[in-house]
Coordinates of C-alpha atoms and ligand atoms in Angstrom, one line a residue:
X1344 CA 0.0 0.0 0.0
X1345 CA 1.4 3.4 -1.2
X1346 CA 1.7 5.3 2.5
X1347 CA -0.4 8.7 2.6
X1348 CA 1.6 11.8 2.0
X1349 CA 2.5 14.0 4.7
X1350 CA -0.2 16.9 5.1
X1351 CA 1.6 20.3 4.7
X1352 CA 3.1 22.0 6.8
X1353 CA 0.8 24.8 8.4
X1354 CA 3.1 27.5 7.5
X1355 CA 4.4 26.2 4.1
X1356 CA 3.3 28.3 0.9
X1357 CA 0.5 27.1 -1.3
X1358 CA 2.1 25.7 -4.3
X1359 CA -0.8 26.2 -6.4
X1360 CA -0.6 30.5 -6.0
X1361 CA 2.0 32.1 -7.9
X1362 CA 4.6 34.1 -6.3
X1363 CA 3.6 37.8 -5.9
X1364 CA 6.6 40.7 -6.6
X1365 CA 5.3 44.0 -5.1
X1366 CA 6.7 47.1 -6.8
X1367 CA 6.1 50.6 -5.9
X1368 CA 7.2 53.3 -8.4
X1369 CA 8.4 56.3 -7.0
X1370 CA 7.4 58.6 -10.0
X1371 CA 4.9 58.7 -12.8
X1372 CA 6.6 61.2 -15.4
X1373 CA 8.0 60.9 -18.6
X1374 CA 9.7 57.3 -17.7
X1375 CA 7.5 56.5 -15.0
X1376 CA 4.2 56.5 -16.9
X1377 CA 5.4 54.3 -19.3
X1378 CA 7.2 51.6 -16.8
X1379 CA 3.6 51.3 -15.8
X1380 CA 2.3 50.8 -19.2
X1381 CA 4.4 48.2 -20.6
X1382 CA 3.7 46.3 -16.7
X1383 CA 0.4 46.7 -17.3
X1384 CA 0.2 45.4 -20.7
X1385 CA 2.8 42.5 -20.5
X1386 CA 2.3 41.2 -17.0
X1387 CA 0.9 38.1 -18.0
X1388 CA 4.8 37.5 -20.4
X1389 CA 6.3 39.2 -17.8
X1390 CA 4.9 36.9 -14.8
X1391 CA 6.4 33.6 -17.0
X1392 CA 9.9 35.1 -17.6
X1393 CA 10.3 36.0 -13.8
X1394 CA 8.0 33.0 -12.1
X1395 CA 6.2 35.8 -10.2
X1396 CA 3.3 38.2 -10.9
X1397 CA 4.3 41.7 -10.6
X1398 CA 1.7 43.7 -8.5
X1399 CA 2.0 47.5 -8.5
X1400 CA 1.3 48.5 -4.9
X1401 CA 1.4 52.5 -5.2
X1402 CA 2.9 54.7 -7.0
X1403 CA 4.3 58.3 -5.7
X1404 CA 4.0 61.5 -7.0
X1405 CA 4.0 65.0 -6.1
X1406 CA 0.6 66.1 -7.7
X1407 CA -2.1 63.3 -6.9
X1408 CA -4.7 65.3 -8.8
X1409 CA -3.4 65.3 -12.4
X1410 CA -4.4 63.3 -14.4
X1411 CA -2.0 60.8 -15.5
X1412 CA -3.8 59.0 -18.6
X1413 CA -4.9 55.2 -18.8
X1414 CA -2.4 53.5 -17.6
X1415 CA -2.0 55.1 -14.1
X1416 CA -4.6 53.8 -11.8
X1417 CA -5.6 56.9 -9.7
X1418 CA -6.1 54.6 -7.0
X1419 CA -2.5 53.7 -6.8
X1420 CA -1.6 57.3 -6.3
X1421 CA 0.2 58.3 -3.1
X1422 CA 1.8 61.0 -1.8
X1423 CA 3.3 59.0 0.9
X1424 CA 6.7 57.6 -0.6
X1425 CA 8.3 57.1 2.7
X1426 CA 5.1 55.0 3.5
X1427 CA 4.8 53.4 0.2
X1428 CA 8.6 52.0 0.1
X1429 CA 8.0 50.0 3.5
X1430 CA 5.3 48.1 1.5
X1431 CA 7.2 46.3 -1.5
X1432 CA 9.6 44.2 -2.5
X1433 CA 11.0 45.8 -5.4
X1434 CA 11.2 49.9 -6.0
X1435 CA 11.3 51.4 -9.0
X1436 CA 13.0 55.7 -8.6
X1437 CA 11.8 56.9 -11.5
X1438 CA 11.2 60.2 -9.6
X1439 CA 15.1 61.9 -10.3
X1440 CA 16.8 64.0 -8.3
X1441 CA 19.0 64.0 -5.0
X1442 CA 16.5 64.3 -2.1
X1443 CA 14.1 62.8 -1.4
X1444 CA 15.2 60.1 -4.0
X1445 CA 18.0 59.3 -1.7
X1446 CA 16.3 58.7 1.6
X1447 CA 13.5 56.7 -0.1
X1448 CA 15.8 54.4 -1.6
X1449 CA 18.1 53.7 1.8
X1450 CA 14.6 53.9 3.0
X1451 CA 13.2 51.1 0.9
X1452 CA 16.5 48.8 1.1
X1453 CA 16.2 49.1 5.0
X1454 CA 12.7 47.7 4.7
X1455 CA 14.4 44.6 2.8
X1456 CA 12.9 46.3 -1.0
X1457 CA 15.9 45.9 -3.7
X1458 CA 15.8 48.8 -6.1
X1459 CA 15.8 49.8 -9.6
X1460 CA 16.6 53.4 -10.4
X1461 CA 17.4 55.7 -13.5
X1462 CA 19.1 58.1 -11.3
X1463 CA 22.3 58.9 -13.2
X1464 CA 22.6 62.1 -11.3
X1465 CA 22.1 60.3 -7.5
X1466 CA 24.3 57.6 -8.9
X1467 CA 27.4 59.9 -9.8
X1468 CA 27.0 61.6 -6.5
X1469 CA 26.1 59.1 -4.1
X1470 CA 27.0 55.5 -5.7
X1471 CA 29.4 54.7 -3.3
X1472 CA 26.1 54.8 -0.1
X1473 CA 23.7 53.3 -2.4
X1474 CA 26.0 50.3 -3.0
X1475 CA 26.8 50.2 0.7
X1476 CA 23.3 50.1 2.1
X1477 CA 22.6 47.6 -0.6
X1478 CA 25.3 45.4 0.9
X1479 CA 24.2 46.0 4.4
X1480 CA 20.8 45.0 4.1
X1481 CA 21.1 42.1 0.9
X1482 CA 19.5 43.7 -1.3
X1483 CA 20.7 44.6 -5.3
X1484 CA 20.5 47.5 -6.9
X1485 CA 20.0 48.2 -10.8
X1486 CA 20.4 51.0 -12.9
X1487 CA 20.7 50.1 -16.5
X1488 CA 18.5 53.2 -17.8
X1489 CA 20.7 55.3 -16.1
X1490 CA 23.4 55.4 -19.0
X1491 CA 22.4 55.9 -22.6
X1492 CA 18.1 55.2 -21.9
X1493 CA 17.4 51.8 -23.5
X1494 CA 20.7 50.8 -24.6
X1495 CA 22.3 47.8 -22.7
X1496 CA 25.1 49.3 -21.6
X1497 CA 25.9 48.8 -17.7
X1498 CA 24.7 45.4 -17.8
X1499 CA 27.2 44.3 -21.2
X1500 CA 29.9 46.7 -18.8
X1501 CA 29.3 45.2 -15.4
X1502 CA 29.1 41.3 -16.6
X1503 CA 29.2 40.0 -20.2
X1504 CA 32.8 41.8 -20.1
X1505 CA 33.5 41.2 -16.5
X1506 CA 35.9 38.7 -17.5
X1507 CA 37.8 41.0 -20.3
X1508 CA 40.2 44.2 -19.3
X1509 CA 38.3 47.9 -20.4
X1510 CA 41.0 50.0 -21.9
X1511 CA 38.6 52.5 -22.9
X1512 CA 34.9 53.6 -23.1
X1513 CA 34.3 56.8 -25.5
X1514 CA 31.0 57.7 -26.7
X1515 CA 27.7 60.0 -27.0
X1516 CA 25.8 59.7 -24.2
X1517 CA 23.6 63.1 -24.0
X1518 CA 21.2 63.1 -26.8
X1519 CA 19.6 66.9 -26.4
X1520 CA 23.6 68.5 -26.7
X1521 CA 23.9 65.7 -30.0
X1522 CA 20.6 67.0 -31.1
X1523 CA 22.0 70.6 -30.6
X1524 CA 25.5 70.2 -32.2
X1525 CA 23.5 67.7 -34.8
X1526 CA 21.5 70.8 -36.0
X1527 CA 24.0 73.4 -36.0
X1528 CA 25.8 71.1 -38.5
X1529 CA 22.9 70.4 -40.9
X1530 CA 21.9 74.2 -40.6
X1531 CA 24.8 76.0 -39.8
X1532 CA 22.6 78.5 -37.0
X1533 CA 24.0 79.4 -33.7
X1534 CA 23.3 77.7 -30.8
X1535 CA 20.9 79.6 -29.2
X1536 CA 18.3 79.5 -32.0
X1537 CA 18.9 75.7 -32.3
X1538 CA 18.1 74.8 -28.5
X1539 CA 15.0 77.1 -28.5
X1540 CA 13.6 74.8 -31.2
X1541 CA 14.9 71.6 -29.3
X1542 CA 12.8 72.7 -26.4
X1543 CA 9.8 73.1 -29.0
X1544 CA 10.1 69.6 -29.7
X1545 CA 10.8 68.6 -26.3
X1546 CA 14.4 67.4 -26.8
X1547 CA 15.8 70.3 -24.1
X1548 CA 14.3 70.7 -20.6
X1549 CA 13.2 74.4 -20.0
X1550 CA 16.4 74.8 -18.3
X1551 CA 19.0 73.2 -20.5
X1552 CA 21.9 73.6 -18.1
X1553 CA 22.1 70.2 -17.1
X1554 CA 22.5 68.8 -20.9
X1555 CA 24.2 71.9 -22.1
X1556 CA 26.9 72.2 -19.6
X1557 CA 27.8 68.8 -19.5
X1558 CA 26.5 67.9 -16.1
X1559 CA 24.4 64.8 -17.4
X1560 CA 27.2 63.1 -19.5
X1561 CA 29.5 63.8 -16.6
X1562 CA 27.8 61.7 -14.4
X1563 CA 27.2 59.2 -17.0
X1564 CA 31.5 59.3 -17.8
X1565 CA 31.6 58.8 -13.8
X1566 CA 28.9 55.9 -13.6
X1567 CA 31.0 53.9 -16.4
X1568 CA 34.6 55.0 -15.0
X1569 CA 33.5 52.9 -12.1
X1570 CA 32.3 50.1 -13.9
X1571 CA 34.4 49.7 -16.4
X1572 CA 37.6 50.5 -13.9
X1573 CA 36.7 49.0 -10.9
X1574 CA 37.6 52.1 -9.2
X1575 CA 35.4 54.6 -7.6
X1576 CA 35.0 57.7 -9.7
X1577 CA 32.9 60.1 -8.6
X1578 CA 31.3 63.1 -10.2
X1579 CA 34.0 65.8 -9.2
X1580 CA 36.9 63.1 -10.9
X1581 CA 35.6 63.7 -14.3
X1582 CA 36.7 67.1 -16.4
X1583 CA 33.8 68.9 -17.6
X1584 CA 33.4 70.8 -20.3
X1585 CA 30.1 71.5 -22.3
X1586 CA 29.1 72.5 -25.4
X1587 CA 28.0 76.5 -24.9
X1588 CA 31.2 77.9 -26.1
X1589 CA 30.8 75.9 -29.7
X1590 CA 30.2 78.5 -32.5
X1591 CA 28.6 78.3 -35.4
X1592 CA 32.2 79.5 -36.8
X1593 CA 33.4 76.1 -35.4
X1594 CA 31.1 74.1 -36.9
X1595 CA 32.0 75.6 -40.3
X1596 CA 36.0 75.3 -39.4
X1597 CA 35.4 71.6 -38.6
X1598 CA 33.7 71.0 -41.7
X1599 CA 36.3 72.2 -43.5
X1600 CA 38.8 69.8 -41.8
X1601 CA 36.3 67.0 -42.8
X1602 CA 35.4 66.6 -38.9
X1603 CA 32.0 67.2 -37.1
X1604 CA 31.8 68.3 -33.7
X1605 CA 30.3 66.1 -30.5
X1606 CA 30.1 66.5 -27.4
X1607 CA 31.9 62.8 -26.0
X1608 CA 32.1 61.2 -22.6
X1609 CA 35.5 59.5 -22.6
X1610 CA 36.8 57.1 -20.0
X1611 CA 39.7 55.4 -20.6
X1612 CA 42.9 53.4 -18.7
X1613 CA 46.3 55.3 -19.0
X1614 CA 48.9 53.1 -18.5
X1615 CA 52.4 54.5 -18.2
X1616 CA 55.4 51.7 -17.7
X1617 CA 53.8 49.5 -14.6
X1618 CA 51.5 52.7 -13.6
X1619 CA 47.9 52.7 -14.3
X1620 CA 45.8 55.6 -13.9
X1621 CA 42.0 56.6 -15.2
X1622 CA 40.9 59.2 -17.0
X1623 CA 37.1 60.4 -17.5
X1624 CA 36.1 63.1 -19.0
X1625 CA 33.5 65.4 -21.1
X1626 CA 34.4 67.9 -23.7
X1627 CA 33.3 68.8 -27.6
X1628 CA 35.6 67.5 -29.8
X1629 CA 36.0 67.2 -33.3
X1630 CA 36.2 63.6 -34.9
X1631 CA 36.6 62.7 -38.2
X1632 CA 33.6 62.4 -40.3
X1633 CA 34.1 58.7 -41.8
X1634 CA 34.3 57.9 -37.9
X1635 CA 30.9 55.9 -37.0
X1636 CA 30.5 58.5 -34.1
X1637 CA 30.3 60.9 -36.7
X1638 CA 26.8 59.5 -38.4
X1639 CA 24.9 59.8 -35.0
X1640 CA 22.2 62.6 -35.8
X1641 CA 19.1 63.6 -33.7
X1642 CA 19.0 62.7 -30.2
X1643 CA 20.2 59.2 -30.5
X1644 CA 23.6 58.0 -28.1
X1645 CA 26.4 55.8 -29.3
X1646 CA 29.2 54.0 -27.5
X1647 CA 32.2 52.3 -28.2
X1648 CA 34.3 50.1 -25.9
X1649 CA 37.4 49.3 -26.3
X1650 CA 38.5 45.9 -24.2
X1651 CA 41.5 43.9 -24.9
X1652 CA 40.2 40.9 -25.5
X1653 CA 36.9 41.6 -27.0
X1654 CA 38.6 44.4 -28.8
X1655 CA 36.1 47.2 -30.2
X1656 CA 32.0 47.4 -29.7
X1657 CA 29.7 49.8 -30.6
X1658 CA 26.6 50.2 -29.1
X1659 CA 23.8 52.6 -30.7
X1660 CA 20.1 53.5 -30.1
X1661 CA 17.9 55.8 -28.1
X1662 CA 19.3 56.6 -25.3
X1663 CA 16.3 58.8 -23.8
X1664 CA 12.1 59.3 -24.4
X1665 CA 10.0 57.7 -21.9
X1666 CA 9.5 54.1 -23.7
X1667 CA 12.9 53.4 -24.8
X1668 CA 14.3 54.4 -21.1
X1669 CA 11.5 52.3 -19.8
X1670 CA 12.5 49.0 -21.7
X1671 CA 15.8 49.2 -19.9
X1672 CA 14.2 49.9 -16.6
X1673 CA 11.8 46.8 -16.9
X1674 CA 14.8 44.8 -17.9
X1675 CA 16.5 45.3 -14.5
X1676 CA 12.6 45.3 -12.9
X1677 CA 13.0 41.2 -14.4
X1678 CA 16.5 40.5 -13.3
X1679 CA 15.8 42.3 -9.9
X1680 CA 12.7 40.2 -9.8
X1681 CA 14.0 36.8 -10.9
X1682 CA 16.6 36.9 -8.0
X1683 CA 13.9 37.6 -5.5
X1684 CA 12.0 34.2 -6.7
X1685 CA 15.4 31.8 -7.0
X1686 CA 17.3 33.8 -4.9
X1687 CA 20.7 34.9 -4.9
X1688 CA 22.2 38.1 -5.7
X1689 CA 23.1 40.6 -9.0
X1690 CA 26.5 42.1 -9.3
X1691 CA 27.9 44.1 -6.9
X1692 CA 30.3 47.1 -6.7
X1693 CA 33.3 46.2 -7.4
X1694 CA 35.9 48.7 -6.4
X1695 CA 38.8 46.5 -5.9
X1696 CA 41.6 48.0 -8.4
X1697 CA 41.0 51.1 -6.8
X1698 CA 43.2 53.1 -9.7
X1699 CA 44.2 56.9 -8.9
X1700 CA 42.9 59.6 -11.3
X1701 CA 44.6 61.4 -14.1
X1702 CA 44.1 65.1 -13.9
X1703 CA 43.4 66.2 -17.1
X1704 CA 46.5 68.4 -17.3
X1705 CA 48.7 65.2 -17.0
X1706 CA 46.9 63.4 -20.8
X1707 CA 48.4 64.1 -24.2
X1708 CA 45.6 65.3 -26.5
X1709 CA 45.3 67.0 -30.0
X1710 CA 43.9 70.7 -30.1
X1711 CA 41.8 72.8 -32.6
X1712 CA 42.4 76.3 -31.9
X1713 CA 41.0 79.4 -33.5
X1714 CA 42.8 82.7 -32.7
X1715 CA 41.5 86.4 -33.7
X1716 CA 45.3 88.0 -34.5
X1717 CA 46.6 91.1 -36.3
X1718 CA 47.2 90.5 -40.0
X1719 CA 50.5 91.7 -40.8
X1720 CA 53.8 90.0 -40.9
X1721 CA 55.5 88.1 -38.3
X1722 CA 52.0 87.3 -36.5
X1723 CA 52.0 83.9 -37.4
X1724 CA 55.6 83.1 -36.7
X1725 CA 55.1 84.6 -33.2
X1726 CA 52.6 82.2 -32.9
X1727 CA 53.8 79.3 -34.3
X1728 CA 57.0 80.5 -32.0
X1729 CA 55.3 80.4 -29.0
X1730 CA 53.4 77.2 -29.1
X1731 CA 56.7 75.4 -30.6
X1732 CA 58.4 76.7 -27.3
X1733 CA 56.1 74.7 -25.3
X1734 CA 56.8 71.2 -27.4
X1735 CA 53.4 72.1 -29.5
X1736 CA 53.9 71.0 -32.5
X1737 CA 51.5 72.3 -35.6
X1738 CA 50.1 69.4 -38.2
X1739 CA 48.2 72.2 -40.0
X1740 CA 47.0 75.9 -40.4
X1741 CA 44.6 78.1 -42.3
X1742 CA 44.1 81.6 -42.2
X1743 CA 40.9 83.3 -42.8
X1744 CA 40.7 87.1 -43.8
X1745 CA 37.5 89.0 -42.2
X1746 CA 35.1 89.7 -44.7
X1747 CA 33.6 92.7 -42.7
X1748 CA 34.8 96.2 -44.3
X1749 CA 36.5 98.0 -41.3
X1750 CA 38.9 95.3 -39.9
X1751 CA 40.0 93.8 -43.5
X1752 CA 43.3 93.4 -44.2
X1753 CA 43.7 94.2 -40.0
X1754 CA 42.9 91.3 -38.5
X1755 CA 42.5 87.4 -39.6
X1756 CA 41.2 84.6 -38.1
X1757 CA 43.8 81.5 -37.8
X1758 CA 42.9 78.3 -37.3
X1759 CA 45.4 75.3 -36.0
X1760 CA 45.0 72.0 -35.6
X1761 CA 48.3 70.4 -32.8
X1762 CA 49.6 67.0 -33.0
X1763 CA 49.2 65.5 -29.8
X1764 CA 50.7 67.7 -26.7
X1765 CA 50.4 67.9 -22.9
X1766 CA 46.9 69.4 -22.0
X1767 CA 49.0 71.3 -19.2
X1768 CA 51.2 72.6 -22.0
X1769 CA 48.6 73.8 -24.0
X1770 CA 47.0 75.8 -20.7
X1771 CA 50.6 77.8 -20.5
X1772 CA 51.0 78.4 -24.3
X1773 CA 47.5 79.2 -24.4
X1774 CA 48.0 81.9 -21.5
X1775 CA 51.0 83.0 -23.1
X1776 CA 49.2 83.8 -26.3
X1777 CA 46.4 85.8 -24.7
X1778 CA 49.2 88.0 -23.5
X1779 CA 50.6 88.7 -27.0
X1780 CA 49.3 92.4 -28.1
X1781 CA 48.7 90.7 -31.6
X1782 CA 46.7 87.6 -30.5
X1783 CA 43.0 89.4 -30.6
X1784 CA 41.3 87.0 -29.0
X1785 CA 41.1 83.4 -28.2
X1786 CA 38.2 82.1 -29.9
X1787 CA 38.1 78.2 -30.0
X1788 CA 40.1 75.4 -27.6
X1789 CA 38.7 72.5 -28.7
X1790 CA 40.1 68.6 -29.0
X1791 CA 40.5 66.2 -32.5
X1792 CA 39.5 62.9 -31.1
X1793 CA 38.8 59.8 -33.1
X1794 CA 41.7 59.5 -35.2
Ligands
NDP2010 P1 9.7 63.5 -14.8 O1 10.0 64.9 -14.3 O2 8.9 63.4 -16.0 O3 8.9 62.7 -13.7 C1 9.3 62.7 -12.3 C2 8.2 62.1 -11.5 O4 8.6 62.0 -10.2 C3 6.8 62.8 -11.5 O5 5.8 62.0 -11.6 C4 6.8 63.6 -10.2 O6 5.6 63.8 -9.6 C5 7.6 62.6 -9.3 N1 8.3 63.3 -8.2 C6 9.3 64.2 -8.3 N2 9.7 64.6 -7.1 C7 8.9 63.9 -6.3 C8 8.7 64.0 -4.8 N3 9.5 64.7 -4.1 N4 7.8 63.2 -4.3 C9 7.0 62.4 -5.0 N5 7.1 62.3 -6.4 C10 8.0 63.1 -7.0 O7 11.1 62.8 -14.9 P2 11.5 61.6 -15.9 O8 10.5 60.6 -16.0 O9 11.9 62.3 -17.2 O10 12.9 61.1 -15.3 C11 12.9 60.3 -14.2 C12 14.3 59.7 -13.9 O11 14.8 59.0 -15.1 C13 15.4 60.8 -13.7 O12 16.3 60.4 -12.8 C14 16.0 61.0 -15.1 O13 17.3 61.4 -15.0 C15 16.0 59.5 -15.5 N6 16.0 59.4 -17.0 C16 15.1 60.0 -17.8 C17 15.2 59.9 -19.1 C18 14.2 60.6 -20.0 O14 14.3 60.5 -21.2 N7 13.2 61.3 -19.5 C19 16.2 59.0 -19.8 C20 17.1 58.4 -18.8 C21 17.0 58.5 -17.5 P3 4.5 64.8 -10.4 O15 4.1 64.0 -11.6 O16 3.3 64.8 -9.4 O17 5.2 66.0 -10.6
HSE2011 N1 18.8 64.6 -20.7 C1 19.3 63.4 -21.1 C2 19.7 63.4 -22.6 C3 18.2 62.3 -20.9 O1 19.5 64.4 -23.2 O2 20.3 62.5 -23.0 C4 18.8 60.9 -20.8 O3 19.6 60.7 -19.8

């Protein structure tokens, strides 16, 4: 006789009810709003792939009396956030910002919730906590949309290459500034006129700053420094420069030089004899145009990384817009959720190499410059002189007359491309030459990258 199987135990769980993941969103914007429309309409795929129904428990905002379209449920509004993160087992910061984005998600991973965010600016500013309290309380955290919206980036960074050595990570990873410079080089019109009509289209926040000062590809250079380095580099280790000071002038003088102008995030390992250092930073720079960089247009991001074993890969597609940012955020919701149900744990930081910094004085980098001079004789051989004095060496010149009636034949515009010299150099010869009673005026510094 078969013997009678054991009756469960009281407390074991019901085999027969599928495990329940609940999420609370903190933020139900541009991003947010559409994480909850793809949950909404693929929850039944999405409750196969992870073996666990996903079940939106509340969702914060600031304003609970907007109305947020079809796919928000009113009812799952909350202005409690601090209340709402104690509740789940999986948060979603989809809400930007420092504060109170910070204290909900150390909030939330106290409470035992892991956490998804798309918080590039938090990241760069306060990884180093984040990962911490992550540790402390065993839980992961997951930011794939945080870098270059819906293209796998971290993820590719953090483990499909975890086994190979970075040299270098260099790319576009702002889409309103490559929409900007993108414009000015189809249209040739300034700057200002071109990111009036990208806030039209809703490319450029009301207040730019963020995108046109470099501030968001900044943090983005100091999220994959980290990664890719396994060194902590935070926000004040990467140089920053943005793209305000580009002219239309230097779009039309890097046209000329076959080159187009982006704004690139680099990060990249110098090694020098046994010493290794890193380098991130954020400048325009003008790249050849037969260099794939080159074809980006719009708002779209590209990246290429360089390993030494996997050699060179290029990654491309839209790296902002609500839906696109959203796939990537889901895609971590899944992997956040799928450890939860077999258990286990995602990557975490790894910090171990712990590399110093290069300044950005200490790297050798080419130059575009475009100087306002006298035009008589002697001028450019003074400058020439000057630059050469500093181990600058020139690979090529051309000198543009002004066209307006007064100042012709009085001053010129010259513009020079450098081989590759020491950026600390550079600032010396460059202060040097401001001093010179025929150098006008400094008009351009930028770098040739890409070559
Ligand atoms: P939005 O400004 O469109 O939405 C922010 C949401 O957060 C809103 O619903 C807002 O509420 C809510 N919120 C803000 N502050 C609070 C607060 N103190 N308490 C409660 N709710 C709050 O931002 P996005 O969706 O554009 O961006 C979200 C995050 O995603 C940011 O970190 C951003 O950097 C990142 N990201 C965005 C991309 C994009 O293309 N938009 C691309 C990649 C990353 P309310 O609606 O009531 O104002
Ligand atoms: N402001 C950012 C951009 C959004 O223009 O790329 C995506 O992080």
């Amino acid at each position: 006789m078969t013997p009678a199987a054991p009756d469960p135990a009281p407390d074991a769980p019901d085999a027969s009810v599928p495990p329940v993941i609940r999420v609370a969103l903190l933020g139900a914007g541009t991003v947010g709003s559409e994480v909850l429309r793809l949950i909404r309409e693929h929850n039944g795929d999405l409750a196969h792939r992870i073996g666990a129904r996903l079940e939106v428990v509340g969702v914060a905002v600031r304003d609970i009396g907007r109305d947020r379209g079809p796919h928000v449920d009113p009812a799952l509004l909350t202005t409690d956030a601090e209340g709402l993160v104690t509740r789940a087992d999986l948060v979603v910061e989809v809400m930007g910002g420092i504060e109170p984005a910070r204290s909900l998600i150390l909030s939330a991973m106290e409470s035992g919730a892991s956490v998804v965010t798309a918080n590039k600016a938090l990241l760069a500013q306060d990884g180093t906590s984040l990962y911490e309290a992550a540790d402390r309380h065993g839980v992961d955290l997951s930011f794939e949309a945080a870098v270059a919206g819906a293209i796998p980036l971290i993820r590719p960074i953090r483990e499909s290459l975890a086994g190979d050595r970075i040299q270098r990570v260099m790319g576009i990873v702002n889409g309103t500034t490559n929409f900007v410079l993108d414009a000015m080089t189809r249209t040739g019109a300034e700057q200002a006129e071109v990111v009036a009509r990208a806030q039209e289209l809703g490319y450029a926040e009301a207040d730019p700053t963020a995108d046109v000062e470099g501030y968001d590809a900044a943090a983005k250079a100091s999220i994959l420094a980290s990664l890719a380095f396994h060194t902590r580099v935070g926000l004040g280790d990467v140089h920053r420069e943005g793209i305000t000071a580009v002219t239309s002038d230097d779009i039309a003088a890097a046209r000329r030089m076959g080159r187009t102008i982006k704004l690139l995030s680099i990060v990249e390992r110098i090694v020098d004899g046994q010493e290794e250092r890193v380098s991130a930073r954020v400048y325009p720079a003008l790249i050849p145009d037969s260099h794939p960089l080159a074809s980006v247009s719009e708002a779209y991001n590209a990246v290429f990384v360089e390993a030494e074993a996997a050699g060179s890969l290029m990654f491309y597609g839209q790296g902002a817009g609500g839906t696109p940012t959203a796939s990537a955020v889901l895609g971590d919701v899944v992997g956040v959720a799928r450890l939860r149900v077999n258990g286990g744990y995602g990557p975490r930081e790894s910090h171990y190499a712990e590399l110093p910094i290069a300044g950005i004085g200490d790297l050798r980098t080419q130059f575009y410059l475009a100087l306002t001079v006298e035009d008589r004789p002697g001028v450019l051989a003074d400058v020439a002189g000057c630059l050469s004095s500093h181990g600058i060496s020139i690979s090529t010149i051309h000198q543009q007359p002004l066209t307006d009636g007064e100042d012709q034949g009085e001053r010129a515009v010259i513009g020079i491309a450098t081989h590759r010299s020491r950026e600390q150099s550079m600032t010396v010869a460059l202060d040097e030459l401001s001093a010179r009673p025929a150098v006008l005026s400094i008009d351009s510094v930028l770098r040739l990258e890409g070559e």
